[in-house]
Coordinates of C-alpha atoms and ligand atoms in Angstrom, one line a residue:
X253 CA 110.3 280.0 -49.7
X254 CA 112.4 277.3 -50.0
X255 CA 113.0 276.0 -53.7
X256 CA 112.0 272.5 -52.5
X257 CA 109.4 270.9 -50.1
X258 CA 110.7 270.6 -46.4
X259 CA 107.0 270.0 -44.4
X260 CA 104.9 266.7 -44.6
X261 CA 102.4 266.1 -47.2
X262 CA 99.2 265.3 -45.3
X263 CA 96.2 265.3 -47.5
X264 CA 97.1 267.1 -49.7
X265 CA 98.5 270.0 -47.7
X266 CA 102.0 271.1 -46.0
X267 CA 102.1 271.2 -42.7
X268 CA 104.6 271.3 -40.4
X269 CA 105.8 267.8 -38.0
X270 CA 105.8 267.9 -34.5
X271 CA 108.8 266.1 -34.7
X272 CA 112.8 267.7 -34.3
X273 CA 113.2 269.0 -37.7
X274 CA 115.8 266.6 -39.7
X275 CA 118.8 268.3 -40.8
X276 CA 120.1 267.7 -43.8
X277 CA 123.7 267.8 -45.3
X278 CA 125.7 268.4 -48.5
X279 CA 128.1 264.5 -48.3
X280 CA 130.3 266.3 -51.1
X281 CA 130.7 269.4 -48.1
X282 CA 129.7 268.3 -44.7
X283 CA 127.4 271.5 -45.1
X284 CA 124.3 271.2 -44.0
X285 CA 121.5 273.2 -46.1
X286 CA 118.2 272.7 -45.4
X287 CA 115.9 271.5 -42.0
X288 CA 113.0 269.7 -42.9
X289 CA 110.1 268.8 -40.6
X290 CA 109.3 265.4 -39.0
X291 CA 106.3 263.9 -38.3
X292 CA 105.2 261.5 -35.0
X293 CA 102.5 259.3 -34.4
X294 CA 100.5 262.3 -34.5
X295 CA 100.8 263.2 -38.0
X296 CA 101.6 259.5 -39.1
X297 CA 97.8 259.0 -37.5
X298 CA 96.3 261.9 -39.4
X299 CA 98.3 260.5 -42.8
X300 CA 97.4 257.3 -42.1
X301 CA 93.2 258.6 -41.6
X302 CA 93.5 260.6 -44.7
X303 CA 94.5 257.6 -46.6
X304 CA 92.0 255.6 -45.8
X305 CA 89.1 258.2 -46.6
X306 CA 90.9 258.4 -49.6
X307 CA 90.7 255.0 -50.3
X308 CA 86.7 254.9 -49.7
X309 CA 86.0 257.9 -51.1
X310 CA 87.3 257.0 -54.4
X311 CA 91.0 255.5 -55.0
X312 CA 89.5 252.1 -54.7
X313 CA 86.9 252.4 -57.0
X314 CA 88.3 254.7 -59.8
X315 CA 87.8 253.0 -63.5
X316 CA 91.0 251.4 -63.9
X317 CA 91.8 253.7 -67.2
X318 CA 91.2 256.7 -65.2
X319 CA 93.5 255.5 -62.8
X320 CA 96.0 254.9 -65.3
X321 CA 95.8 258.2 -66.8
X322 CA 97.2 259.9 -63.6
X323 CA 100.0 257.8 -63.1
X324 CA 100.9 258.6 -66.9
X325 CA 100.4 262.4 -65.9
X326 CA 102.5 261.6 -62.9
X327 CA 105.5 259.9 -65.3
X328 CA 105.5 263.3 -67.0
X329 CA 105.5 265.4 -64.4
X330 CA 108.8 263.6 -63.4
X331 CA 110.3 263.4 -67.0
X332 CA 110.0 267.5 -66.8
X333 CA 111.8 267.5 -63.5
X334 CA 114.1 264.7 -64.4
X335 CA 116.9 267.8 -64.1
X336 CA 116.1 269.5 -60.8
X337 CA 115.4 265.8 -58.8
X338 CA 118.9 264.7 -59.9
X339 CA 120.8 267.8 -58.8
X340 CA 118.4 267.6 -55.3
X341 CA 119.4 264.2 -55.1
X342 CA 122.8 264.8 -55.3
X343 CA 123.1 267.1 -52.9
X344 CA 121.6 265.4 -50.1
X345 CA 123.2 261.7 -51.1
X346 CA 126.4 262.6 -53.0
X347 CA 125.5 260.3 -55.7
X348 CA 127.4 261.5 -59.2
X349 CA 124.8 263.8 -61.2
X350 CA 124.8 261.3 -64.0
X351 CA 123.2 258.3 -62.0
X352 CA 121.1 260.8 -60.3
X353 CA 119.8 261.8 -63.8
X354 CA 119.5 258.2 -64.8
X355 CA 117.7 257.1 -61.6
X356 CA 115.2 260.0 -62.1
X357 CA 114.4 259.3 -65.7
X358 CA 114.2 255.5 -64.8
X359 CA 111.6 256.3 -62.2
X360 CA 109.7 257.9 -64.6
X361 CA 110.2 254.7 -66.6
X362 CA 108.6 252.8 -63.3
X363 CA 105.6 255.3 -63.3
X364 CA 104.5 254.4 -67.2
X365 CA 105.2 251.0 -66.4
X366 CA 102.7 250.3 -63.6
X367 CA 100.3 252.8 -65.6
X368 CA 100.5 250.6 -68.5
X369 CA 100.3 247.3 -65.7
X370 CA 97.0 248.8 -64.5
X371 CA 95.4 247.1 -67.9
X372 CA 96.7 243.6 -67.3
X373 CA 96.0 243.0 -63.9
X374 CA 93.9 240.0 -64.6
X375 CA 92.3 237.6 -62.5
X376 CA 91.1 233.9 -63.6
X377 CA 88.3 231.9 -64.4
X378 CA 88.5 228.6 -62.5
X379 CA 87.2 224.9 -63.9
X380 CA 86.1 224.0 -60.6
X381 CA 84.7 220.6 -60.2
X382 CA 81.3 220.8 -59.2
X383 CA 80.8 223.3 -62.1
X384 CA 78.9 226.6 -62.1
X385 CA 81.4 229.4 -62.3
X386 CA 84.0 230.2 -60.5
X387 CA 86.5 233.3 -60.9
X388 CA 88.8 235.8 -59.1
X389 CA 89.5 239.1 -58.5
X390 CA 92.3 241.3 -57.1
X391 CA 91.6 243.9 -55.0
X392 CA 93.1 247.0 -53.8
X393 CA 94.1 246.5 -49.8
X394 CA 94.0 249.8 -48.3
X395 CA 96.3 251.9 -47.1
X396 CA 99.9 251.1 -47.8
X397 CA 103.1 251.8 -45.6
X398 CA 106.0 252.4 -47.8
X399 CA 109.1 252.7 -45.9
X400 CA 112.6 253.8 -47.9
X401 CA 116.3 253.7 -47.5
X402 CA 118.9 256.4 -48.2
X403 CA 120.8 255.2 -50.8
X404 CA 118.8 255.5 -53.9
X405 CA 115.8 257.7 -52.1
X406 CA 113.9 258.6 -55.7
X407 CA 113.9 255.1 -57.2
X408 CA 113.1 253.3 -54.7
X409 CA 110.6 255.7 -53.5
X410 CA 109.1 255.1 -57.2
X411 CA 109.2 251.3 -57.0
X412 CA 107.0 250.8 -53.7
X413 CA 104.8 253.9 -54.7
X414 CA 104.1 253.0 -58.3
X415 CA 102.5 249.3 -58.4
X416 CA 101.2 250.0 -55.1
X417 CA 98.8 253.0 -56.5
X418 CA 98.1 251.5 -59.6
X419 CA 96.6 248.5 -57.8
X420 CA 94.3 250.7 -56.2
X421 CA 96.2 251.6 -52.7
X422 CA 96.5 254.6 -51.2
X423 CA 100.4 255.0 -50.1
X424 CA 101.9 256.6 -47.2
X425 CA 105.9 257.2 -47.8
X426 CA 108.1 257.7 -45.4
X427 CA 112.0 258.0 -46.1
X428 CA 114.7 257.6 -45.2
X429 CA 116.0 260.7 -42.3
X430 CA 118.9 261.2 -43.9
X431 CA 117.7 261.9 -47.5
X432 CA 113.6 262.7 -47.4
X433 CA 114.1 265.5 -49.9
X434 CA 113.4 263.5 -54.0
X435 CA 110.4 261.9 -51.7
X436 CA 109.3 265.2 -50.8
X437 CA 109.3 266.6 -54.7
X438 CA 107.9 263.4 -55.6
X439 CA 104.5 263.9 -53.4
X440 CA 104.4 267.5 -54.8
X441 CA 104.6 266.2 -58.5
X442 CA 101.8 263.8 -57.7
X443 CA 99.7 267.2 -56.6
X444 CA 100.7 268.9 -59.5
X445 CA 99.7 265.6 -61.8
X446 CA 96.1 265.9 -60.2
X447 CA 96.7 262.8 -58.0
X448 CA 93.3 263.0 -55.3
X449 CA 94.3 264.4 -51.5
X450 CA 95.5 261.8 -49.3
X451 CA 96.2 259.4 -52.1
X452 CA 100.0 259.6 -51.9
X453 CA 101.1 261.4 -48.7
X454 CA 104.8 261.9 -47.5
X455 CA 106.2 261.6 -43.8
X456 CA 109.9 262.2 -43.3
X457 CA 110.7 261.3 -39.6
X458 CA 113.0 259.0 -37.3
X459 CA 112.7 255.2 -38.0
X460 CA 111.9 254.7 -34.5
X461 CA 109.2 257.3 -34.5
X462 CA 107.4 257.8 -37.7
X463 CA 108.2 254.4 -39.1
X464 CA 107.3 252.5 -36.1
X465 CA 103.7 254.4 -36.0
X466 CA 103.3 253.8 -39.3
X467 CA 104.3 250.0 -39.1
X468 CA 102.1 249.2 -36.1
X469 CA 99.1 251.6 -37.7
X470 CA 95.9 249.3 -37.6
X471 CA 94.6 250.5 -40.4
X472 CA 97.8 250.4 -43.0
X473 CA 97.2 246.3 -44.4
X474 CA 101.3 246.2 -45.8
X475 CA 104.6 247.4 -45.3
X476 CA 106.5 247.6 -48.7
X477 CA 109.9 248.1 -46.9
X478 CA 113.6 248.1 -48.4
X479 CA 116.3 248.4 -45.4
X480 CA 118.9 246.9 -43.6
X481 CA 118.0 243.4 -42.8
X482 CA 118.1 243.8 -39.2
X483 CA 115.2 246.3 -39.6
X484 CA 114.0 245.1 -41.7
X485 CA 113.3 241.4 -38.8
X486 CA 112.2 244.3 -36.2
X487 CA 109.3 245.2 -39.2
X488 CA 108.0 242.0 -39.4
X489 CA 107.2 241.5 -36.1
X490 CA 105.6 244.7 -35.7
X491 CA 103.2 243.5 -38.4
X492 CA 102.7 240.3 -37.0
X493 CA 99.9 241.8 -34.6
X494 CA 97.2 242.6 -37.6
X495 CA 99.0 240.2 -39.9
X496 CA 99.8 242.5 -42.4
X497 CA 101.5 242.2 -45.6
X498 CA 105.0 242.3 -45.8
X499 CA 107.4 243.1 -48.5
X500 CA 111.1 243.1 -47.6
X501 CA 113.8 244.4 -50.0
X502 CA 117.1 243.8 -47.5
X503 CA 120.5 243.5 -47.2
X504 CA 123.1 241.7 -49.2
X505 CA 126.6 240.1 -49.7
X506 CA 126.4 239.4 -53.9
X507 CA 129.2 237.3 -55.6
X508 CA 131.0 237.9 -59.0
X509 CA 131.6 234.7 -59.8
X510 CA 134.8 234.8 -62.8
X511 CA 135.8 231.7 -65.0
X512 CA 138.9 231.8 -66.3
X513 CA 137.1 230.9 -70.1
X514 CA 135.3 234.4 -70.1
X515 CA 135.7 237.7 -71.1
X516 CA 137.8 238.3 -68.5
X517 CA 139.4 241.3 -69.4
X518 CA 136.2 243.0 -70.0
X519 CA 134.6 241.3 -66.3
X520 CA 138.2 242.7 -64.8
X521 CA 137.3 246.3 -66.3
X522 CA 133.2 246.7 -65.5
X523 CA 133.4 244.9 -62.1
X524 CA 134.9 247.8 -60.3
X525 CA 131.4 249.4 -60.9
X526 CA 129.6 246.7 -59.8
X527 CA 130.0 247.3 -56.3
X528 CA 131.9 251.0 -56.6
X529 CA 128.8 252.5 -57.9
X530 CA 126.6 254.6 -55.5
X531 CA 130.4 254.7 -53.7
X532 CA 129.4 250.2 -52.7
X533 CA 125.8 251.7 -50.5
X534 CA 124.0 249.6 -53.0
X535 CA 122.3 246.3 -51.9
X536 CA 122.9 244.7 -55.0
X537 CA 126.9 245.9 -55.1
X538 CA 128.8 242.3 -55.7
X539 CA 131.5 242.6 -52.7
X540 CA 132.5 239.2 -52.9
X541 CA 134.7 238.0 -56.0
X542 CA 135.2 234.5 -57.2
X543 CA 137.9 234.5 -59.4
X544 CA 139.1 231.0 -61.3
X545 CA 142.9 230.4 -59.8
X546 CA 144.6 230.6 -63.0
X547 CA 144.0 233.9 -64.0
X548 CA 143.3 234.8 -60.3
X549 CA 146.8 237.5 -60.6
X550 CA 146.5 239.3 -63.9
X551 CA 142.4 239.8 -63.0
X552 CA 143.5 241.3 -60.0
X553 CA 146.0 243.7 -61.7
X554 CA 143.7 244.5 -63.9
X555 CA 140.4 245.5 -61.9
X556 CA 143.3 247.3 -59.4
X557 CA 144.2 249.4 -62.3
X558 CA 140.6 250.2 -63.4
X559 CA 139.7 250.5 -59.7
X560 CA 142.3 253.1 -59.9
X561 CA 141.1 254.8 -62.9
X562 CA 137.7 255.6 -61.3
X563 CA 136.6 259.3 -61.7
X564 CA 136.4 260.1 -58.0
X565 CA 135.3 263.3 -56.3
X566 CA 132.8 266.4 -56.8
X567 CA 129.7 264.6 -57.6
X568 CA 128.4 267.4 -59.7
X569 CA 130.3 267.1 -62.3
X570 CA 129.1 265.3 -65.6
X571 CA 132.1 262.8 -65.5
X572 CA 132.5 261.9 -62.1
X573 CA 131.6 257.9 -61.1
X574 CA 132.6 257.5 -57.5
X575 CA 131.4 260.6 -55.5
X576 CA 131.2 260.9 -51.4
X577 CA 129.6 258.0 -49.0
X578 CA 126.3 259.4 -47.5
X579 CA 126.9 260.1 -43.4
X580 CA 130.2 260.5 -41.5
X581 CA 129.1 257.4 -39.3
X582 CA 128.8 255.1 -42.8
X583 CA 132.2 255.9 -43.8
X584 CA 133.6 255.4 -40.6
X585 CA 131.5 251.8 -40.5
X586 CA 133.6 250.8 -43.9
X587 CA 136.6 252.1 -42.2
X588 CA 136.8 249.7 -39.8
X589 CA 136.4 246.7 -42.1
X590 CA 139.3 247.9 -43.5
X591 CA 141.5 248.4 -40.4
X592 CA 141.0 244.9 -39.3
X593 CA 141.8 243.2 -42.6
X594 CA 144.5 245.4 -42.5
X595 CA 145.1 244.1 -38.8
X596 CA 144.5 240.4 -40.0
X597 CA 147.4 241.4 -43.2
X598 CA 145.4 241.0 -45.8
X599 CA 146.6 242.5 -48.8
X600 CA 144.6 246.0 -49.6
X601 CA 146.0 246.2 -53.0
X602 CA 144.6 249.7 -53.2
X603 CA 142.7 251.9 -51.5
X604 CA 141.0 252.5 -48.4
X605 CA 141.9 255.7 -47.4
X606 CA 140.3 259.2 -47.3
X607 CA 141.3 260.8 -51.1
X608 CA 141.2 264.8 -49.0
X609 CA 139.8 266.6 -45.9
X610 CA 136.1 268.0 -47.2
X611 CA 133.6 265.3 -48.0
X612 CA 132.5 262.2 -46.7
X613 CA 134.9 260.5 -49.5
X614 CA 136.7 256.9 -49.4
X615 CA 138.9 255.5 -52.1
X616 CA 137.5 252.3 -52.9
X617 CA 139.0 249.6 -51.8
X618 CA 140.7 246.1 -53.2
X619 CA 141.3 243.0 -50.4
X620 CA 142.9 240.5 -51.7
X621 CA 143.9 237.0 -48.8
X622 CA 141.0 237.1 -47.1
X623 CA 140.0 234.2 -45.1
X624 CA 136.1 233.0 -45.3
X625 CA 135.9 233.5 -41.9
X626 CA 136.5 237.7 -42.3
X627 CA 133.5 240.0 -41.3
X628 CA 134.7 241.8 -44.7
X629 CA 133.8 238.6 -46.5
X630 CA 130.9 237.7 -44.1
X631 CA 128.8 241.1 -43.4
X632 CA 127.6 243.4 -46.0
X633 CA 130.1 246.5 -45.4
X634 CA 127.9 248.9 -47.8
X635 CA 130.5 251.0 -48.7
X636 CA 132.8 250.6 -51.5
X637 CA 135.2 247.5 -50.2
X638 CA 135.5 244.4 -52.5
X639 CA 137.4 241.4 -51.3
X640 CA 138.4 238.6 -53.1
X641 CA 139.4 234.9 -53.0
X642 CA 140.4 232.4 -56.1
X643 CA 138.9 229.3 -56.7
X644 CA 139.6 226.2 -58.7
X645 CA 137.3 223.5 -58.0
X646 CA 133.5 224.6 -59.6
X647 CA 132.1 222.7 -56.8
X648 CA 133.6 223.8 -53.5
X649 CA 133.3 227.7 -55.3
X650 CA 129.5 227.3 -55.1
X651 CA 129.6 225.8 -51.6
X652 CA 131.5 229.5 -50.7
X653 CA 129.1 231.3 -52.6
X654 CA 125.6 229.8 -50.9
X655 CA 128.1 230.2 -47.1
X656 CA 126.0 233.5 -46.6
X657 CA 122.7 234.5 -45.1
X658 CA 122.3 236.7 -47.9
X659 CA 120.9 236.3 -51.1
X660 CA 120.0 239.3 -53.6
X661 CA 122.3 239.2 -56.6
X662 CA 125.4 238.0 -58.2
X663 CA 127.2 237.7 -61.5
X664 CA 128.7 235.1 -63.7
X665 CA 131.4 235.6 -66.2
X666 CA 132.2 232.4 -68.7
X667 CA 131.9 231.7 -72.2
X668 CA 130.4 228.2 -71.7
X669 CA 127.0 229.1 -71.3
X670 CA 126.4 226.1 -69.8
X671 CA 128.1 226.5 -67.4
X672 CA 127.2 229.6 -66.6
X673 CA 123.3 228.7 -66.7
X674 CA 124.5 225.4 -64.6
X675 CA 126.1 228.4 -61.8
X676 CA 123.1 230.5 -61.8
X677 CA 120.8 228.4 -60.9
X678 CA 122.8 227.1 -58.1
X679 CA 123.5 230.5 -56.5
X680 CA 121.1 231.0 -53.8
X681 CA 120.2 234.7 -54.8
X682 CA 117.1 236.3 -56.1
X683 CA 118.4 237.8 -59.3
X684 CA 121.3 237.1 -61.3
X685 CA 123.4 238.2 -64.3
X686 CA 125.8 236.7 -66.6
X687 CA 128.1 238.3 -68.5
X688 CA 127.0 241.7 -67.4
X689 CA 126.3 243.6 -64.0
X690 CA 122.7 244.4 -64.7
X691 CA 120.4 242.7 -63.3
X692 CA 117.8 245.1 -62.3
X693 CA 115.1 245.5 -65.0
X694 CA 111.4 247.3 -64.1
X695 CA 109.2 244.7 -66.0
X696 CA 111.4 241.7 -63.9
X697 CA 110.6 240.9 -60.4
X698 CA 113.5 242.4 -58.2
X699 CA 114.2 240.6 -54.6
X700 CA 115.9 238.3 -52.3
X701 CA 116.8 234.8 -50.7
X702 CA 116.7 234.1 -47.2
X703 CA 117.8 237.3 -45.3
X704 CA 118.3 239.6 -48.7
X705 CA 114.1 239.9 -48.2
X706 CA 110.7 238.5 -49.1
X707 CA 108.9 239.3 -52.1
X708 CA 109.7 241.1 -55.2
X709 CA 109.8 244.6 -56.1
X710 CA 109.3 245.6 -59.7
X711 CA 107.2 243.6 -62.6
X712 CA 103.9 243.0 -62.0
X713 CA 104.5 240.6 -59.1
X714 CA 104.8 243.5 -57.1
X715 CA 101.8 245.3 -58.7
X716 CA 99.8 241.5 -57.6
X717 CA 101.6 241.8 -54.2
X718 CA 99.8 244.8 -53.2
X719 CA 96.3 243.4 -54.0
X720 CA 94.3 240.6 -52.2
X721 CA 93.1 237.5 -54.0
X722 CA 89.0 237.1 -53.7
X723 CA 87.3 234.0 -55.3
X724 CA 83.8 234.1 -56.5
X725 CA 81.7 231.3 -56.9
X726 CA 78.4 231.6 -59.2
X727 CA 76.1 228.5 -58.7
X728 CA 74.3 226.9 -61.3
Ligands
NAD1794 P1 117.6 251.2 -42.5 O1 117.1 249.8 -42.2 O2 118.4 251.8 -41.4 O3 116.4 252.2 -42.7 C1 115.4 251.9 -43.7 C2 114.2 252.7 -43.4 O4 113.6 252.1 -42.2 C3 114.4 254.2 -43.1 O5 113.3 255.0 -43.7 C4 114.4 254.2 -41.6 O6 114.0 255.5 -41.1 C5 113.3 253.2 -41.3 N1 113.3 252.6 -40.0 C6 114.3 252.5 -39.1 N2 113.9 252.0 -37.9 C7 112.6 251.7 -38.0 C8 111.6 251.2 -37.2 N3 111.9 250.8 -35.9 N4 110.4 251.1 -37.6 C9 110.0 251.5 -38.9 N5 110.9 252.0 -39.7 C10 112.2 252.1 -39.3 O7 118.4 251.1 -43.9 P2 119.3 252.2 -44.6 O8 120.5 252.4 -43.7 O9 118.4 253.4 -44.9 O10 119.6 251.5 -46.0 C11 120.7 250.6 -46.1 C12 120.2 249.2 -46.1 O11 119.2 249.0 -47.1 C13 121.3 248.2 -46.5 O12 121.2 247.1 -45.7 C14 120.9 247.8 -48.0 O13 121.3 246.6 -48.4 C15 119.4 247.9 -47.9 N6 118.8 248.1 -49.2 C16 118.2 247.0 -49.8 C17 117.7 247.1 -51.1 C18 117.0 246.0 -51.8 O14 116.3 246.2 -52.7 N7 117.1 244.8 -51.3 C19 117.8 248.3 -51.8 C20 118.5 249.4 -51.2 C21 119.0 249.2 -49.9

C-alpha cells in the first residue's frame, strides 16, 4: 500500500477513477513516483450526489458548535501531519521543505480560523419602515465546487475548503493534475477527524474532464476557483447556465513600487523573495519593479547581489529558498520570456539560465531596459523573472502601474507614510503592502481587481461568500 492516498475520495470511500491515471513527478528529479487515479463525469456525478445527500442529511443543519468542533478536530489532525504533508508536498511541487512546512502549519491556522468564524456568522435585524420585524439569515448553499491550482496545492486547498464547510457546505475538491497528492491527505485527515461521508470529497482529474463536469454540475450552487485567468473566463461562463456563484482567485502582474526616501537597502535585500519565492509560480509574486531614478543603479546592484545569494537547489534541504519550477513545459514558458528580451537587448543582469542537468531548475532572473510594451512587463511569466524600469515623476509611475489587466498585489517602499498611503490607494490591486512583502493574512480578505479575480478568499468575507442572504419579515 502506498504511504499516501492515490484513488478518489467518494463518500467516504477510495475508489478507483475511470479516468487515465495522472502521473506524478519528483520537479527536484524528473522522476516520476507515483500514478494516482482520475475521475470523469462519472465519478464527479456520484461525488457531486453524495454531497448533496450529505448536505440534507445533516451538514446543513448541524448545531453550529458541533460543526465547529470538527473543523477544530480537523486543524489538529493537520498540525500532527504538519511534517509528512510538507515533505509530500515537496516532492510533487519542488517547493523548499521550509515553506512547505510553513504552508502546512498555516493551513492548519485557516482550519481554526473558520472553526472559530463559525460563531460569528451573524446576520441583522433590519429597522424597516413599515415596522414589525425584519431580520436575516445566511444559509449554507449546497454543494460547493472547489477547484485548485498547482502551485501552493495544500493552502489553497485549505482556503476554499475551510470557510466553505464551516458555513454549512458540503465541498467537492478537485486539484490541480499536476499536484493532487496534499489534497488527497487532506480528504483522508478530514475522515480521520470524524468529518460525515460525502462532506468533503476529493477528485483529482484533467481540467477539461473532471473540472468541467464538476463546473457545469446542476446541483453544485458555486465554483470557488483560483487559476490562471484565462480559465478562470472559460469557468464563468460555464456557470452562467444555473447562475451559480463564482469566486475567482486569478492571475497577476504585482508592482514593487520603490521611493528613493525608504529603506531601500532593506526593499533591495527582501524583494528578491517577493517574486523568487515558490521559484516566481506565485500569483501574488511582484514581477514588475518601480524603482525611483535616483537610486534606480545602486538598488539594482544590490537586489542582483542578493538575487545571487539565493540558496538555490535540492528542495529538501532545511536551507534551501529557491528550489525547481513545477513541469518541464512551465520552465520552458519562462524561458522564452527570457530569450526575447534577450532578443530585444535588454539587459539580464543575472540569471536565466538552467543552474545543472537534473531538475526542472532556473536561476532567477533580473531584466533591467525593458520597454512597457514587453510581454515580460505585460503578461504574468509565473516563473521567477523580475523586470524593472525607474521612475521619477510619482504621477506618470502610477499611470504605469494601473497599464495592466491585472490587479492582485503590490508593494510600496517609502518613509513618508503619506505618501505611501497616497500610492496604495491608487494602485488598482486587491491587496497591498508597504514596507513589507506580506500581504496575505487568514483573518483579511485575499483577492483581485479586474482580471486578478472576483471575490475574496480568506476572512470572513469568504466564509459570507459561500452562504446565501434570506430576509425574514414578521408582521405585526
Ligand atoms: P489553471 O488555470 O491551468 O488550472 C487551475 C485548475 O483549473 C486546475 O485544477 C485545472 O485542472 C482546472 N481546470 C483547467 N481547465 C478546466 C476547465 N475547462 N474546467 C474546469 N476546471 C479546469 O492554473 P494553474 O496553472 O494550475 O495555476 C497557475 C495560475 O493560477 C496562475 O495564473 C496564477 O496566477 C493563478 N493563481 C492565482 C492565485 C490567486 O489567489 N489569485 C493563487 C494561486 C495561483
Amino acid at each position: 500500500m502506498s504511504e499516501f492516498p492515490t484513488q478518489l475520495l467518494i463518500n467516504g470511500k477510495w475508489i478507483d477513477g475511470s479516468g487515465d491515471g495522472l502521473d506524478i513527478t519528483n520537479p527536484a528529479t524528473e522522476q516520476s513516483f507515483a500514478e494516482i487515479s482520475a475521475a470523469t463525469a462519472g465519478e464527479i456525478n456520484q461525488a457531486v450526489e453524495a454531497g448533496q445527500a450529505a448536505f440534507e442529511s445533516g451538514w446543513r443543519d448541524m448545531p453550529p458548535g458541533q460543526r465547529s468542533e470538527l473543523l477544530h478536530h480537523l486543524a489538529r489532525r493537520i498540525r500532527d501531519n504538519v511534517e509528512s504533508i510538507a515533505q509530500l508536498e515537496t516532492r510533487n511541487v519542488g517547493k523548499p521543505i521550509s515553506d512547505a512546512r510553513w504552508e502546512a502549519d498555516a493551513g492548519a491556522k485557516v482550519f481554526e480560523y473558520y472553526a472559530g468564524a463559525i460563531g460569528h456568522l451573524c446576520g441583522q435585524t433590519i429597522p424597516v419602515a413599515r415596522g414589525g420585524f425584519d431580520f436575516t439569515l445566511r444559509q449554507p448553499m449546497g454543494v460547493i465546487a472547489a477547484i485548485t491550482p498547482w502551485n501552493f496545492p495544500f493552502l489553497i486547498a485549505c482556503w476554499k475548503v475551510a470557510p466553505a464547510l464551516a458555513a454549512g457546505n458540503p465541498v467537492v475538491l478537485k486539484p490541480a493534475s499536476l499536484t493532487p497528492l496534499t489534497a488527497l491527505l487532506l480528504g483522508q485527515l478530514a475522515q480521520e477527524a470524524g468529518l460525515p461521508d460525502g462532506v468533503l470529497q476529493v477528485v483529482p482529474g484533467a481540467g477539461s474532464e473532471a473540472g468541467n463536469a464538476l463546473a457545469t454540475h446542476p446541483l453544485v450552487r458555486k465554483i470557488g476557483f483560483t487559476g490562471s485567468t484565462e480559465i478562470g473566463a472559460k469557468i464563468m461562463k460555464l456557470a452562467a447556465n444555473d447562475i451559480k456563484r463564482v469566486s475567482l482567485e486569478l492571475g497577476g502582474k504585482s508592482p514593487n513600487i520603490v521611493f528613493a526616501d525608504a529603506n531601500w537597502q532593506r526593499a533591495a535585500d527582501e524583494s528578491p523573495m517577493s517574486v523568487f519565492a515558490n521559484t516566481g509560480q506565485d500569483c501574488c509574486a511582484r514581477s514588475r519593479m518601480f524603482v525611483e531614478q535616483s537610486i534606480f543603479d545602486d538598488f539594482v546592484n544590490q537586489f542582483v547581489a542578493a538575487t545571487e545569494a539565493l540558496k538555490i537547489g535540492d528542495p529538501t534541504l532545511d536551507e534551501t529558498q529557491v528550489g525547481p519550477m513545477v513541469c518541464a513545459s512551465q520552465r520552458e514558458l519562462s524561458e522564452t520570456f527570457i530569450a526575447e528580451a534577450r532578443d530585444a537587448n535588454r539587459d539580464i543582469r543575472t540569471g536565466g539560465d538552467r543552474p545543472g542537468d537534473s531538475g526542472f531548475y532556473l536561476n532567477p532572473a533580473v531584466i533591467t531596459g525593458v520597454e512597457t510594451v514587453d510581454r515580460a512587463w505585460r503578461e504574468e511569466i509565473f516563473g521567477p523573472v523580475v523586470c524593472m524600469r525607474p521612475f521619477t515623476d510619482e504621477a506618470e509611475m502610477l499611470r504605469e502601474v494601473n497599464d495592466t489587466n491585472f490587479g492582485l498585489s503590490g508593494s510600496v517602499w517609502s518613509s513618508d507614510l503619506n505618501r505611501a498611503l497616497r500610492v496604495a490607494r491608487q494602485v488598482e490591486s486587491g491587496v497591498i503592502s508597504i514596507n513589507t512583502h506580506s500581504s496575505v493574512h487568514t483573518e483579511a480578505p485575499f483577492g483581485g481587481f479586474k482580471r486578478s479575480g472576483l471575490g475574496r478568499d480568506l476572512g470572513m468575507s469568504a466564509m459570507e461568500a459561500c452562504t446565501e442572504v434570506k430576509n425574514i419579515y414578521v408582521g405585526e
